[in-house]
Coordinates of C-alpha atoms and ligand atoms in Angstrom, one line a residue:
X1 CA -16.3 -15.7 21.1
X2 CA -12.3 -16.2 21.1
X3 CA -12.6 -20.1 20.5
X4 CA -12.9 -21.6 16.8
X5 CA -14.7 -24.5 15.1
X6 CA -13.4 -27.9 15.2
X7 CA -15.1 -29.4 12.1
X8 CA -14.5 -33.0 10.7
X9 CA -13.3 -33.7 7.6
X10 CA -15.6 -35.9 5.1
X11 CA -13.5 -35.2 2.2
X12 CA -10.1 -36.2 1.5
X13 CA -7.3 -34.1 3.6
X14 CA -5.6 -33.1 0.9
X15 CA -8.3 -30.6 -1.0
X16 CA -8.0 -28.1 1.7
X17 CA -5.8 -26.3 3.4
X18 CA -4.8 -23.2 5.3
X19 CA -6.8 -20.5 4.6
X20 CA -9.1 -21.9 2.6
X21 CA -12.3 -19.9 2.8
X22 CA -15.3 -22.6 3.8
X23 CA -18.9 -21.4 4.6
X24 CA -21.7 -23.1 7.4
X25 CA -25.1 -23.8 6.8
X26 CA -27.5 -23.8 9.6
X27 CA -31.2 -23.3 9.1
X28 CA -31.5 -19.7 7.8
X29 CA -28.0 -18.6 8.7
X30 CA -24.9 -18.8 6.3
X31 CA -21.8 -19.0 8.4
X32 CA -18.7 -17.9 7.0
X33 CA -14.6 -18.4 8.2
X34 CA -11.5 -19.4 7.6
X35 CA -9.8 -23.0 8.1
X36 CA -6.4 -22.2 10.5
X37 CA -5.3 -25.8 11.0
X38 CA -6.1 -29.1 10.3
X39 CA -5.0 -31.9 13.1
X40 CA -5.4 -36.4 13.1
X41 CA -8.0 -36.7 15.5
X42 CA -9.1 -40.2 16.6
X43 CA -11.7 -40.9 19.2
X44 CA -9.2 -43.9 20.6
X45 CA -5.6 -43.4 21.5
X46 CA -4.5 -46.9 20.9
X47 CA -6.1 -46.5 16.6
X48 CA -3.6 -43.4 15.7
X49 CA -0.7 -45.6 17.1
X50 CA -1.0 -48.7 15.3
X51 CA -0.3 -49.3 11.8
X52 CA -3.6 -50.3 11.2
X53 CA -3.3 -50.3 7.0
X54 CA -1.1 -53.8 7.6
X55 CA -2.3 -55.3 10.9
X56 CA -6.1 -55.1 9.3
X57 CA -8.0 -56.4 6.7
X58 CA -7.9 -53.9 4.0
X59 CA -11.7 -53.1 4.9
X60 CA -11.7 -52.5 8.0
X61 CA -9.0 -50.5 7.9
X62 CA -10.7 -48.4 5.0
X63 CA -13.3 -47.9 7.5
X64 CA -11.5 -47.2 10.5
X65 CA -10.0 -44.2 8.9
X66 CA -13.3 -41.3 8.5
X67 CA -14.7 -43.5 11.2
X68 CA -12.8 -43.5 14.4
X69 CA -9.0 -42.3 12.8
X70 CA -10.3 -38.6 11.0
X71 CA -8.7 -35.1 10.3
X72 CA -10.1 -31.9 12.2
X73 CA -10.0 -28.5 10.7
X74 CA -9.8 -25.3 12.6
X75 CA -12.3 -22.9 11.3
X76 CA -12.7 -19.1 12.6
X77 CA -15.6 -18.1 12.4
X78 CA -15.5 -14.2 10.8
X79 CA -19.4 -13.1 9.2
X80 CA -23.1 -15.0 9.1
X81 CA -25.5 -13.6 6.4
X82 CA -29.1 -14.2 7.3
X83 CA -30.6 -15.1 4.1
X84 CA -34.0 -16.1 5.8
X85 CA -36.4 -18.2 5.6
X86 CA -36.4 -21.3 2.1
X87 CA -37.3 -19.5 -1.4
X88 CA -40.4 -22.1 -1.6
X89 CA -41.8 -21.7 1.9
X90 CA -44.9 -19.2 3.0
X91 CA -42.6 -17.5 5.9
X92 CA -40.6 -15.9 3.3
X93 CA -42.2 -12.8 2.0
X94 CA -42.6 -12.2 4.9
X95 CA -39.5 -12.1 6.3
X96 CA -38.3 -10.2 2.6
X97 CA -40.4 -6.9 3.4
X98 CA -39.1 -6.6 7.0
X99 CA -35.2 -7.8 5.9
X100 CA -36.2 -5.6 1.7
X101 CA -34.0 -6.4 -0.3
X102 CA -29.7 -7.7 -0.6
X103 CA -28.3 -9.3 2.1
X104 CA -26.0 -7.9 4.2
X105 CA -23.5 -10.2 6.1
X106 CA -22.3 -9.8 9.5
X107 CA -19.7 -10.2 12.6
X108 CA -20.8 -13.4 14.3
X109 CA -21.9 -12.8 17.1
X110 CA -22.9 -16.1 17.6
X111 CA -21.5 -20.4 16.2
X112 CA -24.0 -22.7 14.2
X113 CA -25.3 -25.4 15.9
X114 CA -23.8 -29.1 16.4
X115 CA -22.6 -31.2 13.0
X116 CA -23.5 -28.4 10.9
X117 CA -22.6 -29.4 7.3
X118 CA -19.1 -26.9 6.7
X119 CA -18.4 -26.8 2.7
X120 CA -16.0 -24.8 0.9
X121 CA -17.2 -21.8 -0.6
X122 CA -17.9 -21.9 -4.4
X123 CA -17.6 -19.1 -6.5
X124 CA -21.5 -17.1 -5.8
X125 CA -20.3 -17.1 -1.8
X126 CA -17.2 -15.4 -2.2
X127 CA -18.9 -12.9 -4.5
X128 CA -21.8 -12.4 -2.2
X129 CA -18.9 -11.6 0.8
X130 CA -16.6 -9.9 -1.5
X131 CA -18.4 -8.7 -3.8
X132 CA -19.5 -9.5 -7.7
X133 CA -16.3 -8.2 -10.2
X134 CA -19.0 -6.7 -12.3
X135 CA -19.8 -3.8 -9.7
X136 CA -18.8 -1.0 -9.3
X137 CA -15.4 -0.1 -8.2
X138 CA -14.9 -3.8 -8.0
X139 CA -11.3 -5.1 -9.1
X140 CA -10.2 -8.6 -9.2
X141 CA -6.5 -8.4 -6.8
X142 CA -6.1 -13.0 -6.8
X143 CA -8.2 -15.8 -7.0
X144 CA -8.3 -18.4 -4.0
X145 CA -6.4 -21.3 -3.6
X146 CA -7.8 -24.2 -3.6
X147 CA -10.9 -23.4 -6.7
X148 CA -9.6 -20.8 -8.0
X149 CA -12.9 -17.9 -7.9
X150 CA -12.0 -14.5 -8.4
X151 CA -11.3 -12.2 -5.5
X152 CA -12.8 -8.5 -5.6
X153 CA -11.4 -6.2 -3.3
X154 CA -13.6 -3.1 -3.6
X155 CA -11.0 0.3 -4.9
X156 CA -14.0 2.6 -3.4
X157 CA -13.6 1.4 0.0
X158 CA -9.9 0.8 -0.7
X159 CA -8.9 4.8 -1.4
X160 CA -10.7 6.1 2.4
X161 CA -8.3 4.6 3.9
X162 CA -4.1 4.6 3.3
X163 CA -3.7 0.9 2.6
X164 CA 0.0 -1.3 3.0
X165 CA 1.7 -4.0 0.7
X166 CA 3.8 -6.3 2.8
X167 CA 6.2 -9.5 1.7
X168 CA 10.0 -9.7 2.2
X169 CA 11.7 -9.4 -0.7
X170 CA 10.6 -11.2 -4.1
X171 CA 7.0 -12.2 -2.9
X172 CA 5.8 -9.9 -6.1
X173 CA 4.5 -6.2 -4.0
X174 CA 6.2 -4.4 -6.9
X175 CA 3.6 -6.3 -9.9
X176 CA 0.8 -6.3 -7.6
X177 CA 0.8 -2.5 -7.4
X178 CA 1.3 -2.6 -10.4
X179 CA -2.6 -4.1 -11.0
X180 CA -3.6 -2.0 -7.9
X181 CA -2.1 0.9 -9.6
X182 CA -4.0 -0.2 -13.3
X183 CA -7.3 -1.1 -11.8
X184 CA -7.1 2.7 -9.7
X185 CA -6.2 4.6 -13.1
X186 CA -8.5 2.7 -15.1
X187 CA -11.2 2.8 -13.3
X188 CA -11.1 6.3 -12.1
X189 CA -11.3 6.3 -8.9
X190 CA -8.4 8.4 -8.0
X191 CA -5.2 10.1 -8.8
X192 CA -1.9 8.5 -8.1
X193 CA 0.7 10.0 -7.2
X194 CA 3.8 7.2 -7.6
X195 CA 7.4 7.9 -5.8
X196 CA 9.1 6.0 -7.7
X197 CA 12.2 5.4 -6.4
X198 CA 13.5 2.2 -8.8
X199 CA 12.6 3.5 -12.2
X200 CA 9.8 0.8 -12.3
X201 CA 6.0 2.1 -12.8
X202 CA 6.3 4.9 -15.7
X203 CA 8.1 2.9 -18.5
X204 CA 8.6 -0.6 -19.9
X205 CA 11.0 -2.6 -17.9
X206 CA 12.5 -6.2 -18.1
X207 CA 12.1 -8.2 -14.9
X208 CA 15.1 -9.0 -12.9
X209 CA 14.2 -13.2 -12.7
X210 CA 12.7 -14.0 -16.2
X211 CA 14.0 -10.9 -18.2
X212 CA 9.9 -10.8 -19.9
X213 CA 9.1 -6.7 -20.6
X214 CA 7.7 -5.8 -18.0
X215 CA 4.5 -3.8 -19.2
X216 CA 4.9 -0.1 -17.8
X217 CA 1.8 2.3 -16.8
X218 CA 2.9 5.0 -19.2
X219 CA 3.0 2.3 -22.6
X220 CA -1.1 1.9 -21.0
X221 CA -2.8 4.9 -20.0
X222 CA -0.5 7.0 -22.5
X223 CA -1.1 11.4 -22.6
X224 CA -3.5 10.4 -18.8
X225 CA 0.3 9.6 -16.7
X226 CA 2.8 11.4 -16.5
X227 CA 6.3 10.2 -16.0
X228 CA 8.1 12.8 -14.6
X229 CA 11.5 13.0 -14.2
X230 CA 13.9 14.1 -11.2
X231 CA 16.6 17.1 -12.6
X232 CA 16.8 17.8 -15.6
X233 CA 17.8 16.1 -18.2
X234 CA 17.6 13.0 -17.5
X235 CA 16.0 9.5 -19.9
X236 CA 14.4 7.0 -18.0
X237 CA 16.0 3.8 -20.4
X238 CA 16.6 6.2 -22.4
X239 CA 12.9 7.8 -22.8
X240 CA 12.2 11.3 -22.6
X241 CA 10.4 12.2 -19.1
X242 CA 7.1 14.0 -19.8
X243 CA 9.1 16.5 -17.4
X244 CA 11.6 17.6 -15.7
X245 CA 11.5 18.3 -12.1
X246 CA 14.0 20.9 -10.4
X247 CA 13.1 22.6 -7.2
X248 CA 13.6 26.1 -6.5
X249 CA 16.1 26.6 -3.7
X250 CA 13.3 29.0 -1.9
X251 CA 10.7 26.2 -1.5
X252 CA 13.2 24.3 0.7
X253 CA 11.8 25.2 4.3
X254 CA 13.4 24.3 7.8
X255 CA 11.1 21.1 8.0
X256 CA 13.1 20.0 5.4
X257 CA 15.7 20.2 6.9
X258 CA 14.9 19.4 10.2
X259 CA 13.7 16.6 9.1
X260 CA 17.1 15.1 7.5
X261 CA 17.9 15.6 11.0
X262 CA 19.1 11.8 10.9
X263 CA 20.1 11.6 7.7
X264 CA 22.5 14.2 8.3
X265 CA 23.2 13.2 11.3
X266 CA 21.9 17.2 12.3
X267 CA 22.4 18.4 16.0
X268 CA 19.4 19.2 18.7
X269 CA 20.1 22.5 18.3
X270 CA 19.8 23.0 14.3
X271 CA 15.5 24.3 14.7
X272 CA 17.6 27.0 16.8
X273 CA 20.2 28.1 13.6
X274 CA 17.9 27.8 11.0
X275 CA 15.1 29.8 12.8
X276 CA 17.6 32.7 13.6
X277 CA 18.6 32.1 9.4
X278 CA 14.9 32.9 8.7
X279 CA 14.5 35.7 11.0
X280 CA 17.5 37.2 9.2
X281 CA 16.8 36.1 5.5
X282 CA 12.7 35.3 5.1
X283 CA 12.6 33.2 2.6
X284 CA 15.9 33.3 0.6
X285 CA 17.8 32.1 4.2
X286 CA 18.7 29.4 2.0
X287 CA 20.3 30.7 -0.7
X288 CA 21.6 32.8 1.9
X289 CA 23.0 30.6 4.3
X290 CA 24.7 28.3 0.7
X291 CA 27.1 31.8 0.5
X292 CA 28.5 31.5 3.6
X293 CA 32.0 29.9 4.2
X294 CA 32.3 28.0 7.3
X295 CA 35.8 29.2 8.6
X296 CA 36.0 32.2 6.3
X297 CA 38.3 34.2 8.8
X298 CA 40.7 37.7 7.1
X299 CA 43.8 38.5 9.4
X300 CA 44.5 42.2 10.6
X301 CA 48.4 43.9 9.5
X302 CA 49.2 42.8 13.3
X303 CA 48.5 39.0 12.8
X304 CA 45.0 38.8 14.1
X305 CA 42.5 37.2 13.5
X306 CA 38.7 38.1 12.9
X307 CA 36.1 35.7 10.9
X308 CA 34.8 37.2 7.3
X309 CA 31.5 39.3 6.3
X310 CA 30.9 36.0 4.1
X311 CA 31.8 33.4 7.1
X312 CA 29.3 31.1 9.3
X313 CA 30.6 32.8 12.3
X314 CA 30.4 36.5 11.8
X315 CA 27.0 35.7 10.6
X316 CA 26.3 33.1 14.0
X317 CA 28.1 36.3 16.3
X318 CA 25.6 38.9 14.6
X319 CA 22.3 36.9 14.9
X320 CA 23.0 35.4 18.7
X321 CA 23.3 31.9 17.5
X322 CA 26.6 29.2 19.0
X323 CA 28.9 29.9 16.3
X324 CA 30.0 25.8 16.8
X325 CA 26.3 25.1 15.9
X326 CA 26.4 26.7 12.4
X327 CA 29.7 25.9 11.4
X328 CA 28.2 22.3 11.7
X329 CA 24.8 22.7 10.2
X330 CA 26.3 24.6 7.5
X331 CA 29.0 21.7 6.9
X332 CA 26.2 19.1 6.9
X333 CA 24.5 20.5 5.2
X334 CA 27.1 20.7 2.1
X335 CA 25.1 17.7 0.6
X336 CA 21.8 19.5 0.0
X337 CA 23.6 21.8 -1.2
X338 CA 25.3 19.0 -3.8
X339 CA 22.2 18.8 -5.3
X340 CA 21.7 19.9 -8.7
X341 CA 18.1 19.6 -9.2
X342 CA 17.8 22.2 -6.1
X343 CA 18.0 25.6 -8.6
X344 CA 18.5 29.6 -7.5
X345 CA 16.0 29.8 -10.9
X346 CA 14.8 26.7 -11.7
X347 CA 13.3 25.6 -15.6
X348 CA 9.5 25.9 -15.6
X349 CA 7.9 24.7 -12.3
X350 CA 8.1 21.4 -11.5
X351 CA 5.8 21.1 -8.6
X352 CA 3.0 23.1 -9.8
X353 CA 2.6 21.1 -12.9
X354 CA 2.8 18.1 -11.2
X355 CA -0.2 19.2 -8.5
X356 CA -1.6 20.8 -11.4
X357 CA -2.9 16.8 -13.2
X358 CA -3.4 15.0 -10.0
X359 CA -5.8 18.2 -8.9
X360 CA -6.7 17.7 -13.2
X361 CA -7.6 13.6 -12.3
X362 CA -5.2 12.4 -14.4
X363 CA -1.1 10.6 -13.1
X364 CA 1.7 10.6 -12.7
X365 CA 4.5 8.9 -12.1
X366 CA 8.0 11.0 -10.1
X367 CA 11.3 8.9 -11.7
X368 CA 14.0 9.6 -9.7
X369 CA 16.2 8.3 -12.1
X370 CA 19.7 7.6 -11.1
X371 CA 19.0 10.2 -7.6
X372 CA 18.6 6.8 -6.0
X373 CA 20.2 8.0 -2.7
X374 CA 18.0 8.5 0.6
X375 CA 18.5 11.6 0.7
X376 CA 16.8 12.5 -2.5
X377 CA 13.7 10.1 -1.6
X378 CA 13.7 11.8 1.9
X379 CA 13.6 15.1 0.8
X380 CA 12.1 15.5 -2.9
X381 CA 9.2 13.7 -1.6
X382 CA 8.1 14.8 1.7
X383 CA 8.8 18.8 0.1
X384 CA 6.3 17.7 -2.8
X385 CA 3.8 16.2 -0.3
X386 CA 3.5 18.7 2.5
X387 CA 2.5 20.6 -0.4
X388 CA 0.3 18.4 -1.9
X389 CA -1.3 18.1 1.6
X390 CA -1.6 21.6 1.6
X391 CA -3.3 22.2 -1.3
X392 CA -6.2 19.1 -0.5
X393 CA -6.8 20.9 2.6
X394 CA -8.0 24.0 0.6
X395 CA -9.2 21.9 -2.0
X396 CA -11.4 20.3 0.6
X397 CA -12.0 23.3 3.2
X398 CA -12.9 25.2 -0.6
X399 CA -15.7 22.5 -1.0
X400 CA -17.3 22.5 2.5
X401 CA -17.6 26.6 2.7
X402 CA -18.3 27.5 -0.5
X403 CA -19.6 24.3 -2.1
X404 CA -16.8 23.8 -5.1
X405 CA -16.2 20.7 -6.9
X406 CA -15.3 17.8 -4.5
X407 CA -11.5 16.8 -4.7
X408 CA -10.3 14.4 -6.9
X409 CA -9.0 11.5 -3.9
X410 CA -5.4 10.7 -3.9
X411 CA -3.3 8.1 -3.7
X412 CA -0.3 8.3 -3.0
X413 CA 2.4 5.7 -3.3
X414 CA 5.6 5.4 -1.2
X415 CA 8.1 2.6 -2.1
X416 CA 10.4 1.3 0.6
X417 CA 7.6 3.5 2.8
X418 CA 10.1 2.9 6.8
X419 CA 12.4 5.4 5.3
X420 CA 9.9 8.3 5.6
X421 CA 7.5 6.5 8.1
X422 CA 9.9 5.4 10.9
X423 CA 9.2 6.0 14.2
X424 CA 12.0 9.1 14.4
X425 CA 10.4 10.4 11.4
X426 CA 7.1 10.2 12.4
X427 CA 6.6 13.3 13.7
X428 CA 8.3 15.4 11.0
X429 CA 7.3 14.0 8.0
X430 CA 4.2 15.1 5.6
X431 CA 3.2 10.8 5.4
X432 CA 2.5 10.3 8.7
X433 CA 0.1 13.5 8.9
X434 CA -1.1 11.8 5.6
X435 CA -1.6 8.5 7.3
X436 CA -3.3 9.8 10.0
X437 CA -5.6 12.3 9.4
X438 CA -5.7 13.0 5.6
X439 CA -7.9 10.5 4.6
X440 CA -10.1 13.6 5.8
X441 CA -8.9 15.5 2.8
X442 CA -9.6 13.1 0.1
X443 CA -5.8 12.4 0.5
X444 CA -4.8 8.6 1.3
X445 CA -0.8 6.1 1.1
X446 CA -0.7 2.9 0.3
X447 CA 2.5 1.7 1.3
X448 CA 4.6 -0.9 0.1
X449 CA 7.2 -2.5 2.9
X450 CA 9.9 -5.3 3.3
X451 CA 10.3 -4.6 5.8
X452 CA 6.8 -3.5 7.8
X453 CA 8.5 -3.6 11.6
X454 CA 10.1 -0.6 11.4
X455 CA 7.1 1.5 10.3
X456 CA 5.7 3.2 13.9
X457 CA 3.5 1.4 14.7
X458 CA 0.6 4.2 15.1
X459 CA 1.2 4.4 11.3
X460 CA 1.0 0.2 11.1
X461 CA -2.5 0.5 13.2
X462 CA -4.0 3.5 11.1
X463 CA -4.0 1.0 7.9
X464 CA -7.2 0.2 6.0
X465 CA -6.8 -2.4 3.4
X466 CA -3.7 -5.1 4.5
X467 CA -2.0 -6.9 1.4
X468 CA 0.6 -8.6 2.3
X469 CA 3.0 -11.8 0.9
X470 CA 4.5 -14.1 3.4
X471 CA 6.8 -12.8 6.2
X472 CA 9.5 -14.3 7.7
X473 CA 10.7 -12.1 11.1
X474 CA 8.5 -12.7 13.7
X475 CA 8.5 -8.8 14.2
X476 CA 6.9 -8.1 10.8
X477 CA 4.8 -10.2 11.0
X478 CA 3.6 -8.7 13.9
X479 CA 3.1 -5.6 12.5
X480 CA 0.9 -6.4 10.1
X481 CA -1.6 -7.2 11.8
X482 CA -1.2 -4.6 14.6
X483 CA -4.6 -3.6 15.6
X484 CA -6.4 -6.4 14.2
X485 CA -9.0 -9.2 15.6
X486 CA -7.4 -12.5 15.0
X487 CA -4.7 -12.1 15.4
X488 CA -3.0 -15.3 16.2
X489 CA -5.0 -17.5 14.1
X490 CA -3.8 -14.5 11.3
X491 CA -0.1 -15.4 12.5
X492 CA 0.3 -18.7 10.9
X493 CA -1.0 -17.5 7.5
X494 CA 1.2 -15.3 6.9
X495 CA 3.9 -17.4 7.6
X496 CA 2.4 -20.3 5.2
X497 CA 2.4 -18.4 2.5
X498 CA 4.4 -19.7 -0.7
X499 CA 7.3 -17.5 -1.4
X500 CA 6.1 -15.3 -4.1
X501 CA 2.7 -14.2 -5.3
X502 CA 0.1 -15.2 -2.6
X503 CA -0.9 -12.5 -0.4
X504 CA -3.2 -12.4 3.1
X505 CA -5.8 -9.8 2.4
X506 CA -6.6 -7.7 5.4
X507 CA -7.8 -4.6 7.3
X508 CA -10.5 -2.9 6.8
X509 CA -11.0 -1.8 3.9
X510 CA -11.4 -6.1 3.2
X511 CA -14.5 -8.1 4.5
X512 CA -13.3 -10.6 6.0
X513 CA -9.4 -11.7 5.9
X514 CA -8.5 -14.2 3.2
X515 CA -5.6 -15.9 1.3
X516 CA -5.0 -15.4 -2.4
X517 CA -3.3 -15.6 -5.1
X518 CA -2.3 -12.4 -6.7
X519 CA -3.6 -11.9 -10.5
X520 CA -0.8 -12.5 -13.1
X521 CA 0.3 -8.8 -14.1
X522 CA 0.4 -9.7 -18.1
X523 CA -0.7 -9.1 -21.5
X524 CA -3.4 -11.0 -20.3
X525 CA -4.9 -8.9 -17.3
X526 CA -4.4 -5.7 -19.7
X527 CA -6.1 -7.6 -22.5
X528 CA -9.3 -8.1 -19.5
X529 CA -8.5 -4.8 -17.9
X530 CA -9.0 -2.7 -21.1
X531 CA -10.3 -4.6 -23.5
X532 CA -8.8 -7.1 -26.2
X533 CA -9.1 -4.4 -29.3
X534 CA -8.2 -1.7 -27.7
X535 CA -7.0 1.2 -29.5
X536 CA -7.8 -1.3 -33.2
X537 CA -11.1 -0.1 -34.7
X538 CA -12.3 -3.3 -35.6
X539 CA -12.9 -4.2 -39.3
X540 CA -17.3 -3.5 -38.9
X541 CA -16.1 -0.1 -36.8
X542 CA -13.9 1.1 -39.6
X543 CA -17.5 0.2 -42.6
X544 CA -19.2 2.4 -39.9
X545 CA -17.2 5.0 -39.2
X546 CA -17.0 5.7 -43.0
X547 CA -21.4 5.7 -43.3
X548 CA -21.8 2.0 -45.1
Ligands
ATP601 N1 1.6 -10.8 -9.8 C1 2.3 -10.7 -10.6 N2 1.9 -11.7 -12.1 C2 3.4 -12.2 -12.5 N3 4.6 -12.1 -12.1 C3 5.4 -12.1 -10.8 C4 3.6 -11.3 -9.9 N4 4.3 -11.4 -8.8 C5 5.5 -11.2 -8.9 N5 5.3 -12.1 -9.5 C6 7.4 -12.6 -10.3 O1 7.9 -12.4 -9.0 C7 9.7 -11.1 -9.9 C8 9.4 -10.9 -7.8 O2 8.4 -10.0 -8.0 P1 8.1 -8.3 -7.7 O3 8.9 -7.9 -8.0 O4 7.0 -7.5 -7.5 O5 8.8 -8.5 -5.7 P2 8.7 -7.5 -5.0 O6 7.9 -7.8 -3.7 O7 8.5 -5.7 -5.9 O8 10.2 -7.8 -4.7 P3 11.2 -6.4 -3.7 O9 10.9 -6.0 -1.7 O10 12.6 -6.9 -4.2 O11 11.5 -4.6 -4.8 C9 8.4 -10.7 -10.6 O12 10.3 -10.8 -11.6 C10 7.9 -11.2 -11.0 O13 8.7 -12.5 -12.1
MG602 MG1 9.8 -4.0 -5.2

């Protein structure tokens, strides 16, 4: 069943657009599909070529349109649902006894007959497939483009696999992510940890295009969410974070440096050198290496030069590693040694605090403050994620073997994900492990990116839910659709989305692909989510509380 269905249009073509959700009724079955194309057709090409409007009398021309000349839709059938005999039919009771309550849409395995009637989906049809607003875990993510019917995403399902939000710059990824995070936090579906590279998600922000205030998650969720800033003394837009994060140099492992291979332009000899450092100095390797000097020599009285005892060369010689390799590594690591938030004796244990917060079901936005370089982002996010991964694996194993509490699901949000999940890094970062297998351990990623083609394909094809705004680049479109059925039809749909605030919902997390208009992130959204009078006690309530 690879062929699309062809449907002849009996209503004005302006009322239907590419991507419209349609229902085909055929006896006891309902078919649900997407319009993938609109074309002009004619039973006889001569009439199509002639300007019948001007050459024929008006009534004749009108007859011709719709009869001989018409519009056809191409429909990609996606799901079918057995609705059984008519409610009033005597067979209904038997059918219902066999099928039970609740209808379950399934992928199409057959096609409706010729001349079956096709109609645009109504609100009820959409709720039937995408779920009702009121049901547990459901969150309205957007509205159908033709008639504005709400479309839900089930967040319980959403967090079971890693997911992605894609789209060219300015298509609304960050706004959509804010919406979804608000939903996840409000419904208590999962803890969220946001690696907030551009300080967008915690405190209120100003939209760069409209200059309107964009409400931050901290403003609405208060103590349930902690804003953590990287580096002591950081103020984010004049506001003090709940916690500052400094990293203990003992927490840096050789793996954290190897992961910076491309960023620091390291050589293949790096792992060998690092291994020797750890074998000589154990956990203190990072500090010991910091104290070694490159090129330090001592000169004897007769003018001979030897490596000074505190030089890299002296250590390399004693450890039996290549001197040039060790000196090269030490020079390149200077950028890491210059990072002021890596400390010998940091104030507090920020990493443990963050992990505790998340374990308790609360949320963390980690603001990179002014440490916005790729080096900061790669090093810190990977280090923290590695620690989280170890912790959640332990929690899960304890839960399975010792029947402790079930771990709270965690979603890690990464902007500019290709920096962490590109082909070269994929084997080395904690992120790719999570994308591939951590769903078993209750941790998944929400990756946000404008260049999905730069993300390793193996990670892309593992993504459960994909939400994509407009993409212009063929390679980007190709990777968003990787591993999905019906790619040809979906490709066109992605390329034809509005440049902003329209997204295509795709993948395992949604029952079928559907383009929607994104929900607006504004005051109205918060009123709908939290209730209008949240925080304010109504007059009646106040009187009641006083005991009247
Ligand atoms: N759901 C929405 N509700 C309200 N406004 C929106 C929404 N989506 C997008 N916008 C508008 O579009 C602009 C761009 O959106 P956003 O910043 O989310 O884009 P982006 O895809 O994250 O871009 P970049 O890749 O450059 O970060 C916003 O400043 C806002 O004005
Ligand atoms: Mg953005």
